[in-house]
Amino acid sequence: GESVGLHLPTLSVQEGDNSIINCAYSNSASDYFIWYKQESGKGPQFIIDIRSNMDKRQGQRVTVLLNKTVKHLSLQIAATQPGDSAVYFCAELGGYNKLIFGAGTRLAVHP
Amino acid sequence: DGGITQSPKYLFRKEGQNVTLSCEQNLNHDAMYWYRQDPGQGLRLIYYSQIVNDFQKGDIAEGYSVSREKKESFPLTVTSAQKNPTAFYLCASYTGRESPVYNEQFFGPGTRLTVL
Protein backbone atom coordinates (compact mmCIF):
# COMPACT_ATOMS: atom_id res chain seq x y z
CA GLY A 1 0.00 0.00 0.00
CA GLU A 2 0.95 3.64 -0.06
CA SER A 3 3.16 4.79 2.79
CA VAL A 4 5.63 7.50 3.64
CA GLY A 5 8.12 7.15 6.46
CA LEU A 6 11.10 8.91 7.99
CA HIS A 7 14.55 7.61 8.91
CA LEU A 8 15.24 9.78 11.98
CA PRO A 9 12.68 10.61 14.65
CA THR A 10 14.85 13.30 16.32
CA LEU A 11 17.62 15.50 14.96
CA SER A 12 19.75 17.79 17.14
CA VAL A 13 21.94 20.44 15.48
CA GLN A 14 23.99 23.43 16.49
CA GLU A 15 22.80 26.86 15.49
CA GLY A 16 24.40 27.82 12.19
CA ASP A 17 24.91 24.24 11.01
CA ASN A 18 23.06 22.73 8.09
CA SER A 19 20.25 20.24 8.80
CA ILE A 20 19.18 17.31 6.66
CA ILE A 21 15.89 15.56 7.28
CA ASN A 22 15.18 12.38 5.34
CA CYS A 23 12.05 10.62 4.17
CA ALA A 24 11.32 7.40 2.31
CA TYR A 25 8.21 6.69 0.30
CA SER A 26 6.88 3.47 -1.11
CA ASN A 27 4.45 4.46 -3.87
CA SER A 28 6.45 4.87 -7.05
CA ALA A 29 3.37 6.33 -8.75
CA SER A 30 3.31 9.39 -6.46
CA ASP A 31 4.04 12.53 -8.44
CA TYR A 32 4.09 15.27 -5.85
CA PHE A 33 5.80 15.65 -2.49
CA ILE A 34 5.56 18.32 0.19
CA TRP A 35 7.51 19.25 3.29
CA TYR A 36 5.70 20.80 6.24
CA LYS A 37 6.84 22.40 9.47
CA GLN A 38 4.71 22.09 12.58
CA GLU A 39 5.20 24.08 15.72
CA SER A 40 3.70 22.97 19.00
CA GLY A 41 -0.09 23.29 19.14
CA LYS A 42 -0.40 24.59 15.59
CA GLY A 43 -1.35 23.18 12.22
CA PRO A 44 1.38 22.21 9.73
CA GLN A 45 2.82 24.98 7.62
CA PHE A 46 3.85 24.45 4.00
CA ILE A 47 7.61 24.80 3.45
CA ILE A 48 8.44 23.56 -0.01
CA ASP A 49 7.21 21.07 -2.57
CA ILE A 50 8.57 19.16 -5.51
CA ARG A 51 7.04 17.36 -8.46
CA SER A 52 8.29 13.98 -9.57
CA ASN A 53 9.70 15.39 -12.82
CA MET A 54 12.26 17.34 -10.77
CA ASP A 55 15.30 16.23 -8.74
CA LYS A 56 15.89 19.38 -6.77
CA ARG A 57 14.07 22.51 -5.78
CA GLN A 58 15.36 25.42 -3.75
CA GLY A 59 13.63 27.92 -1.57
CA GLN A 60 14.83 30.43 0.95
CA ARG A 61 17.41 28.51 3.05
CA VAL A 62 15.68 25.23 2.18
CA THR A 63 16.31 22.69 -0.54
CA VAL A 64 14.33 19.56 -1.31
CA LEU A 65 15.99 16.66 -3.10
CA LEU A 66 14.09 13.83 -4.72
CA ASN A 67 15.68 10.52 -5.67
CA LYS A 68 13.07 8.48 -7.51
CA THR A 69 15.41 5.55 -8.03
CA VAL A 70 15.49 4.77 -4.32
CA LYS A 71 12.25 6.56 -3.47
CA HIS A 72 13.92 8.98 -1.10
CA LEU A 73 13.18 12.60 -0.26
CA SER A 74 15.24 15.00 1.83
CA LEU A 75 14.89 18.49 3.21
CA GLN A 76 18.04 20.53 3.71
CA ILE A 77 17.96 23.62 5.89
CA ALA A 78 20.95 25.92 5.58
CA ALA A 79 22.35 27.85 8.55
CA THR A 80 19.81 26.40 10.96
CA GLN A 81 18.33 28.92 13.38
CA PRO A 82 16.54 28.49 16.73
CA GLY A 83 13.29 29.41 14.99
CA ASP A 84 13.67 26.29 12.84
CA SER A 85 13.06 24.09 15.87
CA ALA A 86 9.85 22.19 15.12
CA VAL A 87 8.57 18.88 13.82
CA TYR A 88 9.01 18.37 10.09
CA PHE A 89 6.77 16.12 8.02
CA CYS A 90 7.06 14.90 4.48
CA ALA A 91 3.85 14.16 2.62
CA GLU A 92 3.07 12.30 -0.57
CA LEU A 93 0.19 12.92 -2.95
CA GLY A 94 -1.28 9.64 -4.11
CA GLY A 95 -4.29 8.68 -6.21
CA TYR A 96 -7.52 10.67 -5.84
CA ASN A 97 -5.49 13.51 -4.31
CA LYS A 98 -4.92 11.41 -1.18
CA LEU A 99 -2.33 13.26 0.89
CA ILE A 100 -0.36 10.90 3.13
CA PHE A 101 2.03 12.01 5.86
CA GLY A 102 5.14 10.44 7.30
CA ALA A 103 5.71 10.07 11.04
CA GLY A 104 7.69 13.31 11.45
CA THR A 105 11.17 14.34 12.60
CA ARG A 106 11.71 16.66 15.52
CA LEU A 107 14.46 19.20 14.84
CA ALA A 108 16.12 20.66 17.95
CA VAL A 109 18.47 23.59 17.39
CA HIS A 110 20.99 24.30 20.16
CA PRO A 111 22.80 27.63 20.64
CA ASP B 1 -8.61 37.20 3.41
CA GLY B 2 -8.66 33.67 2.06
CA GLY B 3 -8.13 30.85 4.49
CA ILE B 4 -9.30 27.75 6.26
CA THR B 5 -10.94 27.87 9.66
CA GLN B 6 -11.74 25.26 12.24
CA SER B 7 -14.00 25.61 15.23
CA PRO B 8 -13.97 25.30 18.12
CA LYS B 9 -10.29 25.41 19.11
CA TYR B 10 -10.92 23.31 22.22
CA LEU B 11 -13.78 20.88 22.63
CA PHE B 12 -14.80 18.71 25.54
CA ARG B 13 -17.32 15.94 25.38
CA LYS B 14 -18.61 13.25 27.63
CA GLU B 15 -17.98 9.66 26.76
CA GLY B 16 -20.73 8.25 24.56
CA GLN B 17 -21.67 11.54 22.92
CA ASN B 18 -21.29 12.39 19.25
CA VAL B 19 -19.56 15.68 18.42
CA THR B 20 -19.12 17.57 15.14
CA LEU B 21 -15.99 19.55 14.26
CA SER B 22 -16.31 22.37 11.78
CA CYS B 23 -13.99 23.07 8.83
CA GLU B 24 -14.63 25.92 6.39
CA GLN B 25 -12.50 27.27 3.55
CA ASN B 26 -12.98 30.18 1.18
CA LEU B 27 -10.05 29.30 -1.08
CA ASN B 28 -12.19 27.64 -3.74
CA HIS B 29 -10.26 24.42 -3.18
CA ASP B 30 -11.78 21.20 -4.44
CA ALA B 31 -10.02 18.77 -2.10
CA MET B 32 -10.44 18.73 1.67
CA TYR B 33 -8.99 16.44 4.34
CA TRP B 34 -9.33 15.49 7.98
CA TYR B 35 -6.36 14.24 9.97
CA ARG B 36 -5.94 13.07 13.52
CA GLN B 37 -2.75 13.74 15.46
CA ASP B 38 -1.90 12.15 18.80
CA PRO B 39 0.79 13.61 21.10
CA GLY B 40 4.26 13.18 19.63
CA GLN B 41 2.86 11.44 16.57
CA GLY B 42 2.34 12.14 12.91
CA LEU B 43 -0.84 12.92 11.01
CA ARG B 44 -3.18 10.07 10.18
CA LEU B 45 -5.78 10.50 7.47
CA ILE B 46 -9.39 10.02 8.57
CA TYR B 47 -11.41 11.07 5.52
CA TYR B 48 -10.81 13.10 2.40
CA SER B 49 -12.96 14.58 -0.31
CA GLN B 50 -12.00 15.42 -3.87
CA ILE B 51 -15.19 17.18 -4.78
CA VAL B 52 -18.63 18.11 -3.47
CA ASN B 53 -20.86 15.14 -2.58
CA ASP B 54 -17.92 12.75 -2.75
CA PHE B 55 -15.57 11.52 -0.02
CA GLN B 56 -13.31 8.55 0.67
CA LYS B 57 -12.19 6.80 3.82
CA GLY B 58 -8.65 7.37 4.91
CA ASP B 59 -6.54 5.06 7.03
CA ILE B 60 -8.49 5.44 10.31
CA ALA B 61 -12.11 6.15 9.32
CA GLU B 62 -13.76 3.86 11.86
CA GLY B 63 -15.84 5.81 14.37
CA TYR B 64 -15.92 8.95 12.21
CA SER B 65 -18.28 10.32 9.58
CA VAL B 66 -18.16 13.28 7.20
CA SER B 67 -20.29 15.13 4.68
CA ARG B 68 -19.42 17.39 1.76
CA GLU B 69 -22.63 19.14 0.77
CA LYS B 70 -20.86 22.40 -0.05
CA LYS B 71 -17.44 23.06 -1.54
CA GLU B 72 -16.56 25.33 1.36
CA SER B 73 -17.46 22.98 4.18
CA PHE B 74 -16.27 19.54 5.31
CA PRO B 75 -17.55 18.80 8.84
CA LEU B 76 -16.28 15.80 10.77
CA THR B 77 -18.44 13.92 13.27
CA VAL B 78 -16.70 11.93 15.96
CA THR B 79 -19.18 9.26 16.97
CA SER B 80 -19.50 7.29 20.16
CA ALA B 81 -18.12 4.32 18.22
CA GLN B 82 -14.66 5.94 18.18
CA LYS B 83 -12.89 4.17 21.04
CA ASN B 84 -10.19 6.73 21.75
CA PRO B 85 -11.32 10.10 20.38
CA THR B 86 -9.09 12.39 22.48
CA ALA B 87 -6.69 13.95 19.95
CA PHE B 88 -5.79 17.01 17.91
CA TYR B 89 -7.86 17.17 14.71
CA LEU B 90 -6.57 19.02 11.66
CA CYS B 91 -8.45 19.97 8.53
CA ALA B 92 -6.72 20.82 5.27
CA SER B 93 -7.72 21.94 1.80
CA TYR B 94 -5.93 21.68 -1.53
CA THR B 95 -6.49 22.83 -5.08
CA GLY B 96 -5.91 19.32 -6.41
CA ARG B 97 -3.29 18.11 -8.84
CA GLU B 98 -5.55 19.01 -11.79
CA SER B 99 -5.38 22.69 -10.90
CA PRO B 100 -2.82 24.96 -12.56
CA VAL B 101 -2.08 26.28 -9.07
CA TYR B 102 -0.43 23.04 -8.14
CA ASN B 103 1.03 23.77 -4.77
CA GLU B 104 -1.71 25.67 -3.01
CA GLN B 105 -2.79 23.84 0.07
CA PHE B 106 -3.35 24.93 3.61
CA PHE B 107 -4.09 23.57 7.06
CA GLY B 108 -6.50 24.96 9.59
CA PRO B 109 -5.41 25.77 13.16
CA GLY B 110 -6.81 22.51 14.54
CA THR B 111 -9.36 21.45 17.15
CA ARG B 112 -8.22 19.76 20.33
CA LEU B 113 -10.88 17.27 21.43
CA THR B 114 -10.88 15.89 24.94
CA VAL B 115 -13.25 13.17 26.08
CA LEU B 116 -14.03 13.37 29.78
PDB file of C-alpha atoms in Angstrom, chain B residues 4-65:
ATOM      1  CA  ILE B   4      -9.300  27.751   6.256  1.00  0.00           C
ATOM      2  CA  THR B   5     -10.939  27.866   9.661  1.00  0.00           C
ATOM      3  CA  GLN B   6     -11.737  25.256  12.245  1.00  0.00           C
ATOM      4  CA  SER B   7     -13.997  25.610  15.231  1.00  0.00           C
ATOM      5  CA  PRO B   8     -13.972  25.301  18.120  1.00  0.00           C
ATOM      6  CA  LYS B   9     -10.291  25.411  19.106  1.00  0.00           C
ATOM      7  CA  TYR B  10     -10.918  23.312  22.219  1.00  0.00           C
ATOM      8  CA  LEU B  11     -13.781  20.884  22.635  1.00  0.00           C
ATOM      9  CA  PHE B  12     -14.798  18.708  25.536  1.00  0.00           C
ATOM     10  CA  ARG B  13     -17.321  15.939  25.383  1.00  0.00           C
ATOM     11  CA  LYS B  14     -18.613  13.249  27.629  1.00  0.00           C
ATOM     12  CA  GLU B  15     -17.977   9.665  26.759  1.00  0.00           C
ATOM     13  CA  GLY B  16     -20.728   8.247  24.562  1.00  0.00           C
ATOM     14  CA  GLN B  17     -21.665  11.536  22.918  1.00  0.00           C
ATOM     15  CA  ASN B  18     -21.292  12.393  19.253  1.00  0.00           C
ATOM     16  CA  VAL B  19     -19.555  15.676  18.416  1.00  0.00           C
ATOM     17  CA  THR B  20     -19.118  17.573  15.145  1.00  0.00           C
ATOM     18  CA  LEU B  21     -15.994  19.549  14.257  1.00  0.00           C
ATOM     19  CA  SER B  22     -16.312  22.367  11.775  1.00  0.00           C
ATOM     20  CA  CYS B  23     -13.995  23.074   8.830  1.00  0.00           C
ATOM     21  CA  GLU B  24     -14.626  25.923   6.395  1.00  0.00           C
ATOM     22  CA  GLN B  25     -12.500  27.268   3.549  1.00  0.00           C
ATOM     23  CA  ASN B  26     -12.982  30.184   1.177  1.00  0.00           C
ATOM     24  CA  LEU B  27     -10.053  29.305  -1.076  1.00  0.00           C
ATOM     25  CA  ASN B  28     -12.188  27.639  -3.742  1.00  0.00           C
ATOM     26  CA  HIS B  29     -10.261  24.425  -3.180  1.00  0.00           C
ATOM     27  CA  ASP B  30     -11.779  21.196  -4.436  1.00  0.00           C
ATOM     28  CA  ALA B  31     -10.021  18.766  -2.103  1.00  0.00           C
ATOM     29  CA  MET B  32     -10.437  18.725   1.674  1.00  0.00           C
ATOM     30  CA  TYR B  33      -8.994  16.444   4.338  1.00  0.00           C
ATOM     31  CA  TRP B  34      -9.334  15.485   7.981  1.00  0.00           C
ATOM     32  CA  TYR B  35      -6.364  14.239   9.970  1.00  0.00           C
ATOM     33  CA  ARG B  36      -5.939  13.074  13.518  1.00  0.00           C
ATOM     34  CA  GLN B  37      -2.748  13.743  15.456  1.00  0.00           C
ATOM     35  CA  ASP B  38      -1.904  12.147  18.796  1.00  0.00           C
ATOM     36  CA  PRO B  39       0.786  13.608  21.095  1.00  0.00           C
ATOM     37  CA  GLY B  40       4.258  13.180  19.629  1.00  0.00           C
ATOM     38  CA  GLN B  41       2.858  11.441  16.569  1.00  0.00           C
ATOM     39  CA  GLY B  42       2.337  12.142  12.911  1.00  0.00           C
ATOM     40  CA  LEU B  43      -0.842  12.921  11.015  1.00  0.00           C
ATOM     41  CA  ARG B  44      -3.177  10.065  10.183  1.00  0.00           C
ATOM     42  CA  LEU B  45      -5.775  10.501   7.473  1.00  0.00           C
ATOM     43  CA  ILE B  46      -9.388  10.025   8.574  1.00  0.00           C
ATOM     44  CA  TYR B  47     -11.408  11.071   5.521  1.00  0.00           C
ATOM     45  CA  TYR B  48     -10.812  13.096   2.400  1.00  0.00           C
ATOM     46  CA  SER B  49     -12.963  14.576  -0.312  1.00  0.00           C
ATOM     47  CA  GLN B  50     -11.997  15.422  -3.866  1.00  0.00           C
ATOM     48  CA  ILE B  51     -15.194  17.184  -4.782  1.00  0.00           C
ATOM     49  CA  VAL B  52     -18.630  18.107  -3.473  1.00  0.00           C
ATOM     50  CA  ASN B  53     -20.859  15.140  -2.581  1.00  0.00           C
ATOM     51  CA  ASP B  54     -17.923  12.751  -2.748  1.00  0.00           C
ATOM     52  CA  PHE B  55     -15.568  11.519  -0.025  1.00  0.00           C
ATOM     53  CA  GLN B  56     -13.309   8.551   0.666  1.00  0.00           C
ATOM     54  CA  LYS B  57     -12.194   6.802   3.823  1.00  0.00           C
ATOM     55  CA  GLY B  58      -8.646   7.373   4.914  1.00  0.00           C
ATOM     56  CA  ASP B  59      -6.544   5.058   7.025  1.00  0.00           C
ATOM     57  CA  ILE B  60      -8.486   5.441  10.305  1.00  0.00           C
ATOM     58  CA  ALA B  61     -12.105   6.154   9.320  1.00  0.00           C
ATOM     59  CA  GLU B  62     -13.761   3.855  11.856  1.00  0.00           C
ATOM     60  CA  GLY B  63     -15.839   5.806  14.370  1.00  0.00           C
ATOM     61  CA  TYR B  64     -15.917   8.949  12.213  1.00  0.00           C
ATOM     62  CA  SER B  65     -18.277  10.317   9.581  1.00  0.00           C
TER      63      SER B  65
END
